[in-house]
Amino acid sequence: MEVTLKIRRSPDGASHTTETYTVEVPETATLLDALDAVKDKRDGTLAYRKSCRMAVCGSCGMRMDGGAVLACKTAMKPLVEAGHVPTISPMGNLPVIKDLVVDMEPFWAKIRAVKPFLQTEAHPAKEHLVEAQVQQANIGKEALCIMCGCCVSECNSMESDPDFLGPAALAKAQRFVGDQREDDVARRSRLKDLNGAHGIWDCTRCYFCNQRCPKGVDPRDAIAKLGAQTFRFGSGSEFGAKTNMFAPVGTVVEPGVAHAQVFVDSTRRGGFLDETQLVPKTIGPLAAALDVPFALRLARAGKVPNPLHKHKAKNNDEVKRLWKLLEAQAREQQGLGTNHPSLIDSHD
Amino acid sequence: MQDRYAYYPGCLASLSQKELDSSTRAVCAKLGVELVELESMTCCGAGDIHEAKPDYYLHLNARILGQAEALGIPTILTICNVCTLNLRQANKKLKQDSGELERVNRNLAEVGAATYSGEVEVRHLLWEVSEGDGYERFKEIAVRSLEGLRVAPFYGCQILRPSKLLGFENPDSPQSLERLIEACGAEAIDYEAKVKCCGFPIVLAREDVALGMAVQPLAQARDAGADVIVTPCPLCHLSLDAWQQKAEKHAGRPLNVPILHLAQLLGAAAGIREDELKFKRHVVRLSSEVQDKLLRPQGAPVAGD
């Protein structure tokens, strides 16, 4: 069959043009096969990465029509049949070196930053560490990562904050935080780091990473697991105080933790989100008070709820009892040890 | 589209985004759809409880699903992307994992809440009116042409991704909003950021990062000549509307794009009055020119006639 591709060409990573190539390929051809044909038959200077050709090595991440794919895992036939001419470009959020080749160094720097190895020194059973099969459910998806960068390419938060650790590094972090062979000292130290600037609370839950990952790692779910463990193991100011409202002077406050805590507290108290508490408890009462023009704009539009008239759900006693019951069950489970299978998080 | 839904407006439409609730009720009344209140509903937990306390999140949502079931209504109607994803995600888990469903029901029963057998579906208003019978019903009530109005659709994330939980349409090239905009007689504007994130989930915890995201759809829609942006999500609405002046400062350029809730756009085309659509409850006000296009008297000649 005949395949036509528009390819974003960039000899130096700075300037670029879009060139159109038509090549003859077998019906079973992937995007990578089509690129090989272009390089072989049309222009030998076309640059792209490849190695295994079977979605294992993670080399051939690139964008097709603006979305990251593995070239070797993308069949051409459906596009040809639909008469569609795809545009092929390099991955996003990483500097372009040439054509479809990006500089992966910023990606690897973030992987290194999360210490991608097991730390077992303080584990009571360090002489005989076994990962129970049931515990694999906690890190099974994360362990599938081939570090192709497709998730990072699409991360909306990273477009805005290039220093955000991002989906690949955070999924890698969960692969170790959630491993029962990791000792608790290391686990707490990791969680403390991940709750800082550019950490898990930078994630905007756009779900592009889950959507694009070619291996089913679901990095957003991994980030949610890290948040759950923050709440399970964190206390007081260890990972950032849980509210910004009456935090003692000098306390480190992680606004992301505080924000989530307001949701938890307000649902068990009244069923609904307490909007009047959300701003001061997340950013602090002083910062909230200083942002008067913003508050006035909202008030003028009728968007500031009356703090004296809380919106309460009917029969919310059920939710209060539910909260107490679940917390008691969680305490009981936690007594079984940090790594008991009942503490496996599932954010699917 | 069904004649009767268990109505789940969620927190924002019950609190700061009340105009979304009143517009939805008015549109559904015109469509001949009965919205039955879920009297004891709570927050779905948003992404926050889902992340921080996943088991509490699962139970909160099971309790909401159980309330719809107790009413004998098979479908919950949502008007918020985040509620849609949360309820569908919990629902899928409870439907697929009988052990989890049994455990959750044991806990719900212990606190005296309605249990859930797994027979409820969760659908967003956008999905119900953009295809099939719902779309035909809408075209019948869309008596006031919004011709001349240029509308930029903004989907928001959690009605598109992850598609394995949402799956209504292609998350990279959705068309449901465009279809409805055209059914209103208005013109749909195409722009790249229509499927990207508005930044709302982190707008308090990481305001600068969030504003960097919000600027993209606002700037692109304005540059493409949009009169308004329309969104099916009240969180996207709040981010793009309430934080717009901050986004202007962040970007160092004027934006000034009014944001409409989906139900407001549908309501305007259905000839519903301003006092139900409540455009005045927006931080970025409609210009008189746009207001004229949206609230033109029924049957009045349009520009160029």
XYZ file of C-alpha atoms in Angstrom:
653
model
C 0.000 0.000 0.000
C 1.023 3.610 -0.483
C 1.553 5.715 2.636
C 1.916 9.493 2.719
C 3.436 11.198 5.748
C 3.949 14.838 6.589
C 7.121 15.016 8.656
C 8.342 17.959 10.692
C 11.969 18.360 9.638
C 14.416 20.305 11.734
C 18.102 20.101 10.828
C 19.264 21.872 13.977
C 16.363 21.631 16.420
C 15.590 25.341 15.995
C 14.102 26.127 12.577
C 11.752 23.646 10.994
C 9.779 22.858 7.856
C 7.093 20.271 7.091
C 7.901 17.888 4.232
C 5.565 15.399 2.570
C 6.769 11.923 1.577
C 4.944 9.079 -0.162
C 6.337 5.546 0.018
C 5.245 2.010 -0.816
C 5.019 -0.276 2.256
C 3.475 -3.690 3.058
C -0.066 -3.666 4.499
C 1.329 -4.739 7.875
C 3.611 -1.684 8.050
C 3.936 0.339 11.225
C 4.796 4.028 11.387
C 8.381 2.960 12.073
C 8.400 0.808 8.897
C 7.089 3.798 6.943
C 9.822 6.047 8.362
C 12.418 3.408 7.463
C 11.070 3.419 3.907
C 11.261 7.230 3.748
C 14.849 7.179 5.018
C 15.796 4.327 2.675
C 14.064 5.531 -0.494
C 13.479 9.285 -0.172
C 15.838 11.072 2.189
C 18.697 9.417 4.053
C 19.186 12.465 6.277
C 15.877 11.900 8.156
C 16.724 11.437 11.867
C 14.669 9.352 14.349
C 15.452 6.815 17.083
C 14.645 3.114 16.931
C 15.907 -0.169 18.241
C 13.765 -3.173 19.212
C 10.830 -2.657 16.805
C 8.530 -4.424 19.294
C 7.431 -1.827 21.895
C 9.988 -2.891 24.484
C 12.989 -0.567 24.209
C 11.106 2.736 24.332
C 13.289 4.433 21.686
C 10.795 5.441 19.007
C 8.484 7.808 20.932
C 7.246 10.631 18.679
C 4.035 12.519 17.928
C 1.508 11.594 15.306
C -1.095 14.320 14.700
C 0.019 15.964 17.931
C -0.293 12.899 20.176
C 2.661 10.837 21.429
C 2.924 7.256 20.137
C 5.521 4.529 19.786
C 6.197 4.438 16.030
C 6.722 0.663 16.140
C 3.314 0.077 17.761
C 1.297 2.248 15.370
C -0.259 0.499 12.375
C -0.524 2.479 9.134
C -3.307 0.535 7.418
C -6.284 2.158 9.223
C -4.938 5.617 8.336
C -4.394 4.697 4.695
C -7.894 3.231 4.491
C -9.329 6.417 5.994
C -7.369 8.485 3.455
C -5.679 10.330 6.314
C -2.219 11.853 5.946
C -0.730 12.054 9.452
C 1.699 14.703 10.602
C 4.739 13.282 12.397
C 6.654 15.518 14.814
C 9.031 15.115 17.769
C 7.766 14.589 21.336
C 6.816 17.632 23.388
C 8.316 18.958 26.632
C 11.834 17.898 25.547
C 14.348 19.899 23.444
C 14.591 18.852 19.777
C 18.077 17.852 18.581
C 17.231 17.025 14.978
C 14.029 16.055 13.120
C 12.240 13.520 15.364
C 15.112 13.103 17.830
C 14.718 14.827 21.202
C 17.251 15.334 23.969
C 16.232 12.841 26.686
C 18.640 14.235 29.279
C 15.991 16.310 31.145
C 13.891 13.121 31.276
C 16.745 11.054 32.735
C 17.656 13.798 35.220
C 14.156 13.536 36.709
C 14.341 9.733 36.810
C 17.663 10.021 38.675
C 16.148 12.606 41.033
C 13.640 10.071 42.424
C 16.446 7.562 43.260
C 15.270 4.724 41.001
C 16.537 1.879 43.173
C 15.441 -0.078 46.248
C 16.609 1.119 49.654
C 16.523 -1.709 52.191
C 19.145 -0.841 54.829
C 16.647 -0.216 57.661
C 14.226 -3.007 56.722
C 13.811 -5.438 59.663
C 13.893 -8.405 57.279
C 16.657 -7.090 55.046
C 18.485 -10.417 55.005
C 15.549 -12.172 53.409
C 13.428 -9.805 51.367
C 10.645 -11.307 49.332
C 8.069 -9.384 47.319
C 4.778 -11.187 47.876
C 2.872 -11.761 44.684
C -0.219 -10.041 46.054
C 1.851 -6.926 46.725
C 2.822 -6.789 43.069
C -0.622 -5.318 42.418
C 0.625 -2.123 44.026
C 3.549 -1.646 41.660
C 2.773 -3.986 38.791
C 1.673 -1.335 36.317
C 4.492 1.021 37.310
C 7.049 -1.748 36.699
C 5.902 -1.969 33.066
C 7.401 1.433 32.187
C 9.831 1.350 29.251
C 10.765 5.013 29.744
C 9.836 6.064 26.217
C 8.752 9.550 27.331
C 5.300 9.495 25.686
C 3.656 10.555 28.985
C 6.156 13.361 29.568
C 5.628 14.582 26.002
C 1.969 15.290 26.728
C 2.114 16.459 30.365
C 0.125 19.721 30.577
C 1.607 20.705 33.959
C 5.136 20.282 32.649
C 4.400 22.626 29.745
C 3.738 25.250 32.401
C 6.367 24.166 34.962
C 9.310 22.523 33.144
C 10.771 21.534 36.540
C 7.747 19.378 37.452
C 9.094 15.864 38.093
C 6.378 14.613 35.787
C 4.541 11.364 35.138
C 7.436 9.036 34.244
C 9.641 9.909 37.227
C 6.686 9.857 39.652
C 5.518 6.463 38.353
C 9.081 5.261 38.891
C 8.991 6.696 42.433
C 5.781 4.785 43.189
C 7.407 1.622 41.863
C 9.779 1.866 44.892
C 7.582 3.614 47.479
C 5.019 0.855 46.952
C 7.560 -1.993 47.074
C 7.353 -3.892 50.377
C 11.108 -4.518 50.310
C 11.741 -0.765 50.663
C 12.394 0.188 54.293
C 10.086 2.648 56.065
C 12.832 5.217 56.683
C 13.528 5.428 52.955
C 9.828 5.411 52.129
C 9.168 8.381 54.412
C 12.191 10.233 53.074
C 10.998 9.727 49.494
C 7.472 10.878 50.330
C 8.848 13.986 52.015
C 10.826 14.869 48.874
C 7.893 14.118 46.566
C 5.623 16.449 48.564
C 7.860 19.440 47.868
C 7.951 21.963 45.041
C 7.596 20.398 41.561
C 6.399 17.157 43.183
C 3.133 15.222 43.190
C 0.887 18.238 43.875
C 1.971 19.842 40.587
C -0.077 17.212 38.769
C -3.218 18.795 37.290
C -4.996 15.464 36.641
C -5.302 16.066 32.902
C -4.925 12.302 32.350
C -2.930 12.790 29.135
C -0.258 10.474 30.600
C -2.693 7.598 31.148
C -4.182 8.195 27.718
C -0.864 8.151 25.870
C 1.182 5.545 27.737
C 1.756 2.677 25.267
C 2.335 0.158 28.081
C -0.612 0.743 30.423
C 1.478 2.189 33.254
C -1.186 4.795 34.080
C 1.224 7.333 35.634
C -1.613 9.520 36.962
C -2.823 6.568 39.047
C 0.739 6.142 40.361
C 0.770 9.812 41.424
C -2.563 9.293 43.202
C -1.070 6.310 45.062
C 1.772 8.548 46.252
C -0.824 11.044 47.504
C -2.678 8.279 49.358
C 0.528 7.151 51.040
C 1.288 10.724 51.998
C -2.008 10.804 53.863
C -1.517 7.344 55.352
C 2.001 7.786 56.692
C 2.205 11.557 57.050
C 1.486 13.244 60.325
C 1.707 16.869 61.379
C 4.356 18.730 59.460
C 6.233 15.649 58.305
C 5.164 16.041 54.686
C 3.720 19.512 55.059
C 1.022 20.446 57.551
C -2.456 19.347 56.640
C -3.940 22.812 56.871
C -2.607 26.253 56.197
C -5.058 27.830 58.623
C -3.470 27.609 62.060
C -0.095 26.201 61.131
C 2.536 27.185 63.736
C 5.140 29.670 62.520
C 7.942 27.901 60.701
C 5.806 24.898 59.745
C 6.273 23.685 56.217
C 2.869 23.672 54.568
C 2.242 21.759 51.362
C -0.778 23.495 49.804
C -1.633 20.385 47.782
C -1.994 18.338 50.973
C -3.990 21.123 52.641
C -6.312 21.372 49.610
C -7.093 17.652 49.681
C -7.578 17.763 53.459
C -10.298 20.438 53.097
C -12.244 18.120 50.779
C -11.919 15.238 53.236
C -12.937 17.367 56.233
C -15.796 19.215 54.590
C -17.488 16.104 53.179
C -17.513 14.335 56.518
C -18.789 17.466 58.271
C -21.435 18.661 55.823
C -21.373 16.371 52.801
C -20.429 19.136 50.375
C -17.201 20.961 49.666
C -16.922 23.923 52.032
C -15.795 26.573 49.544
C -15.301 29.224 52.238
C -12.618 27.058 53.872
C -10.833 26.008 50.682
C -8.936 29.207 49.923
C -7.694 30.211 53.415
C -6.813 26.666 54.383
C -4.923 26.022 51.140
C -3.004 29.248 50.622
C -3.191 30.560 54.198
C -5.472 33.220 55.722
C -2.975 36.033 55.176
C -2.470 35.343 51.468
C -6.242 34.956 51.087
C -6.875 38.276 52.854
C -4.310 40.070 50.697
C -6.018 38.937 47.508
C -8.915 41.367 48.000
C -9.417 42.372 44.326
C -9.881 38.726 43.383
C -12.394 38.147 46.180
C -14.309 41.296 45.201
C -14.560 40.202 41.580
C -16.054 36.909 42.742
C -18.355 38.601 45.229
C -19.659 40.948 42.524
C -20.662 37.904 40.472
C -22.342 36.302 43.482
C -19.746 33.542 43.682
C -18.719 33.917 47.317
C -20.894 31.622 49.443
C -22.191 32.921 52.758
C -19.944 31.311 55.401
C -22.793 31.476 57.929
C -25.117 29.413 55.763
C -23.282 26.173 55.142
C -24.793 23.942 52.476
C -25.363 20.637 54.268
C -26.334 17.334 52.769
C -29.379 15.577 54.136
C -28.648 12.486 56.262
C -24.970 13.370 56.426
C -24.759 11.465 59.703
C -24.419 8.425 57.467
C -21.256 9.924 55.975
C -19.890 10.830 59.420
C -20.422 7.259 60.591
C -18.910 5.962 57.342
C -15.801 8.089 57.855
C -15.348 6.823 61.416
C -15.876 3.220 60.365
C -13.359 3.441 57.499
C -10.770 5.192 59.667
C -11.134 2.472 62.319
C -10.709 -0.199 59.643
C -7.635 1.612 58.267
C -6.054 1.815 61.753
C -6.666 -1.871 62.252
C -5.036 -2.654 58.914
C -2.113 -0.342 59.569
C -1.496 -2.271 62.801
C -0.782 -5.279 60.606
C 2.331 -3.529 59.256
C 3.170 -1.015 56.583
C 3.255 -3.607 53.868
C 0.222 -5.683 54.649
C -1.645 -6.586 51.441
C -4.785 -4.871 52.704
C -2.965 -1.557 52.339
C -2.608 -1.937 48.586
C -3.876 1.180 46.874
C -5.993 0.946 43.834
C -6.794 4.142 42.001
C -8.025 2.388 38.857
C -32.002 10.448 26.048
C -34.295 9.288 28.783
C -37.389 10.991 30.168
C -36.221 10.736 33.771
C -32.824 11.020 35.426
C -31.434 10.984 38.953
C -29.906 14.469 38.939
C -26.428 14.937 40.367
C -25.421 18.631 40.107
C -22.361 18.192 42.376
C -20.870 20.825 44.682
C -20.091 23.705 42.366
C -23.497 23.898 40.685
C -25.042 23.755 44.158
C -22.788 26.526 45.501
C -20.744 29.097 43.560
C -21.913 28.039 40.077
C -25.668 28.152 40.753
C -26.298 29.541 37.267
C -25.298 26.143 35.879
C -27.924 24.438 38.024
C -30.730 26.851 37.080
C -29.813 26.693 33.358
C -29.701 22.887 33.406
C -33.100 22.655 35.089
C -34.604 25.090 32.572
C -33.136 23.276 29.559
C -34.213 19.850 30.838
C -37.758 21.129 31.417
C -37.866 22.260 27.759
C -36.481 18.900 26.632
C -39.283 17.136 28.500
C -36.804 15.539 30.886
C -37.641 15.074 34.562
C -34.742 15.598 36.973
C -35.273 13.691 40.215
C -33.332 15.010 43.207
C -30.836 12.818 45.002
C -31.818 14.196 48.383
C -28.904 12.897 50.435
C -26.173 13.347 47.856
C -22.726 14.527 48.883
C -19.612 15.677 47.071
C -18.125 12.970 44.795
C -14.769 13.692 46.427
C -13.263 15.304 43.322
C -9.697 14.318 42.453
C -8.691 15.254 45.985
C -10.442 12.551 48.022
C -9.846 10.066 45.217
C -6.148 10.736 45.686
C -5.898 11.240 49.456
C -8.418 8.721 50.780
C -9.261 6.286 47.968
C -11.392 3.986 50.119
C -13.488 6.878 51.477
C -13.888 8.117 47.874
C -15.129 4.693 46.762
C -17.714 4.574 49.560
C -18.911 8.166 48.988
C -19.567 7.374 45.328
C -21.138 3.981 46.049
C -23.517 5.772 48.424
C -24.515 8.234 45.663
C -25.008 5.392 43.149
C -27.056 3.515 45.757
C -29.335 6.526 46.223
C -30.176 6.565 42.507
C -30.858 2.861 42.657
C -33.143 3.328 45.674
C -35.156 5.813 43.592
C -35.532 3.147 40.912
C -33.848 5.380 38.317
C -31.222 3.624 36.182
C -29.256 6.693 35.044
C -27.554 9.532 36.908
C -27.250 12.789 34.945
C -24.081 14.794 35.694
C -23.149 18.327 34.638
C -19.511 18.359 35.752
C -16.515 16.573 34.228
C -14.945 15.710 37.572
C -18.177 14.277 39.000
C -18.578 12.274 35.786
C -15.138 10.694 35.990
C -15.339 10.034 39.734
C -18.759 8.403 39.621
C -17.934 6.361 36.518
C -14.575 5.249 37.909
C -16.097 4.063 41.191
C -19.017 2.518 39.306
C -16.737 0.541 37.015
C -14.766 -0.807 39.951
C -17.906 -1.823 41.849
C -19.417 -3.467 38.773
C -16.244 -5.391 37.954
C -15.155 -6.492 41.416
C -17.887 -8.373 43.280
C -15.666 -8.731 46.346
C -15.206 -4.963 46.587
C -18.920 -4.374 45.995
C -19.744 -6.769 48.827
C -17.256 -5.125 51.212
C -18.476 -1.606 50.387
C -22.114 -2.656 50.789
C -21.355 -4.210 54.186
C -19.938 -0.869 55.322
C -22.806 1.141 53.805
C -25.338 -1.102 55.527
C -23.513 -0.782 58.835
C -23.921 3.017 58.816
C -27.534 2.831 57.635
C -26.938 4.035 54.049
C -28.579 2.617 50.926
C -26.538 -0.209 49.402
C -25.751 -0.583 45.690
C -26.244 -3.571 43.417
C -24.312 -2.206 40.422
C -27.116 -1.394 38.001
C -26.783 2.365 37.558
C -25.173 4.251 34.634
C -23.622 7.726 34.854
C -23.999 10.080 31.877
C -23.025 13.701 31.331
C -25.594 16.140 29.900
C -23.265 16.757 26.920
C -23.429 13.107 25.907
C -27.191 12.913 26.281
C -28.010 15.909 24.085
C -25.281 15.638 21.446
C -26.435 12.430 19.770
C -29.450 10.249 19.076
C -32.826 11.079 20.520
C -31.439 13.778 22.826
C -29.928 15.624 19.876
C -33.204 15.446 17.951
C -35.072 16.743 21.003
C -32.607 19.602 21.341
C -32.933 20.611 17.700
C -36.683 20.821 18.219
C -36.364 23.209 21.153
C -33.541 25.283 19.600
C -35.950 27.855 18.216
C -33.734 30.904 18.550
C -30.827 30.895 16.106
C -27.543 32.141 17.542
C -26.349 32.963 14.043
C -23.330 35.211 14.009
C -22.089 34.014 17.406
C -18.586 32.541 17.240
C -18.208 29.895 19.935
C -14.963 28.185 20.970
C -15.674 24.739 22.466
C -13.553 23.851 25.503
C -14.018 20.246 26.593
C -11.865 20.015 29.704
C -9.981 16.869 30.611
C -12.184 14.563 32.586
C -14.936 14.180 30.013
C -12.400 12.886 27.475
C -9.573 11.183 29.354
C -8.986 8.461 30.357
C -11.124 7.198 27.471
C -11.291 3.703 28.976
C -13.491 5.206 31.723
C -15.289 7.863 29.663
C -15.180 6.649 26.073
C -18.002 8.700 24.587
C -15.900 10.048 21.728
C -12.361 10.260 20.345
C -10.481 12.173 23.063
C -8.154 13.804 20.516
C -10.774 15.031 18.072
C -14.096 15.273 19.909
C -17.066 16.712 18.005
C -20.001 16.695 20.445
C -19.724 20.363 21.467
C -19.228 21.425 17.853
C -22.370 19.519 16.879
C -24.393 21.335 19.534
C -22.892 24.748 18.736
C -23.949 24.270 15.120
C -27.401 23.056 16.180
C -27.722 26.411 17.986
C -27.063 28.172 14.679
C -23.721 29.464 15.950
C -20.269 28.965 14.449
C -17.803 26.567 16.122
C -14.216 27.845 16.297
C -11.426 25.275 16.064
C -8.235 25.682 18.091
C -5.562 23.363 19.427
C -6.067 23.801 23.180
C -9.739 22.793 23.156
C -8.860 19.363 24.607
C -6.182 20.553 27.028
C -6.251 21.306 30.749
C -7.575 24.536 32.279
C -5.328 24.057 35.343
C -8.175 24.209 37.847
C -7.232 21.268 40.103
C -4.025 23.049 41.142
C -5.103 26.682 40.824
C -4.935 27.192 44.600
C -1.962 24.974 45.411
C 0.141 25.997 42.366
C -1.445 29.153 40.977
C 1.357 30.066 38.559
C 1.509 26.592 37.024
C -2.281 26.538 36.650
C -2.416 29.999 35.058
C 0.188 28.885 32.507
C -2.341 26.252 31.435
C -5.448 28.476 31.544
C -3.796 31.038 29.269
C -3.563 28.596 26.358
C -7.275 28.104 25.549
C -8.107 31.722 26.456
C -5.439 33.194 24.182
C -6.029 30.756 21.333
C -9.803 31.200 21.412
C -9.475 34.976 21.430
C -6.914 34.939 18.621
C -9.234 32.723 16.573
C -11.947 35.358 16.920
C -14.243 33.621 19.419
C -17.021 35.701 21.020
C -17.331 33.186 23.871
C -15.923 29.868 25.092
C -18.401 27.137 26.053
C -17.528 24.325 28.457
C -19.364 21.292 29.885
C -17.451 21.574 33.194
C -18.079 24.104 36.019
C -14.476 23.724 37.221
C -13.102 24.683 33.809
C -15.615 27.517 33.857
C -14.381 28.811 37.193
C -10.752 28.553 36.155
C -11.228 30.336 32.819
C -13.733 32.891 34.157
C -12.809 33.737 37.758
C -9.054 33.479 37.201
C -9.097 35.203 33.802
C -7.786 38.549 35.034
C -4.916 36.763 36.748
C -4.312 34.828 33.519
C -4.131 38.151 31.656
C -1.492 39.358 34.084
C 0.372 36.058 33.808
C 0.365 36.237 30.000
C 0.927 39.989 29.824
C -1.819 40.382 27.243
C -5.559 41.092 27.127
C -7.893 38.093 26.967
C -11.433 39.197 27.841
C -13.290 36.092 26.658
C -16.632 35.387 28.367
C -17.122 31.740 29.353
C -20.494 29.999 29.056
C -21.685 26.815 30.673
C -22.962 24.309 28.110
C -26.473 24.528 29.577
C -26.432 28.328 29.174
C -25.623 28.072 25.465
C -28.321 25.431 24.953
C -30.722 27.532 27.023
C -30.084 30.677 24.973
C -30.861 28.756 21.774
C -33.992 27.341 23.423
C -35.228 30.848 24.167
C -34.847 30.578 27.941
C -34.856 33.880 29.777
C -31.803 35.612 31.242
C -33.157 35.303 34.785
C -32.781 31.529 34.523
C -29.527 31.499 32.556
C -28.023 34.162 34.859
C -25.153 35.433 32.697
C -24.629 38.163 35.290
C -23.164 35.553 37.637
C -19.975 35.505 35.566
C -16.833 37.401 36.467
C -16.090 38.175 32.795
C -19.262 39.898 31.637
C -20.787 39.558 28.201
C -20.366 42.562 25.944
C -23.654 44.105 24.839
C -22.979 42.869 21.312
C -22.566 39.238 22.457
C -25.523 39.559 24.811
C -27.637 40.702 21.865
C -26.647 37.626 19.878
C -27.372 35.307 22.823
C -30.641 36.852 23.983
C -32.078 38.072 20.702
C -35.886 37.958 20.882
C -37.345 34.835 19.352
C -37.813 35.131 15.621
C -36.017 38.474 15.468
C -33.999 39.043 12.308
C -30.323 38.229 12.610
C -27.471 40.448 11.435
C -27.162 40.435 7.660
C -30.809 39.539 7.040
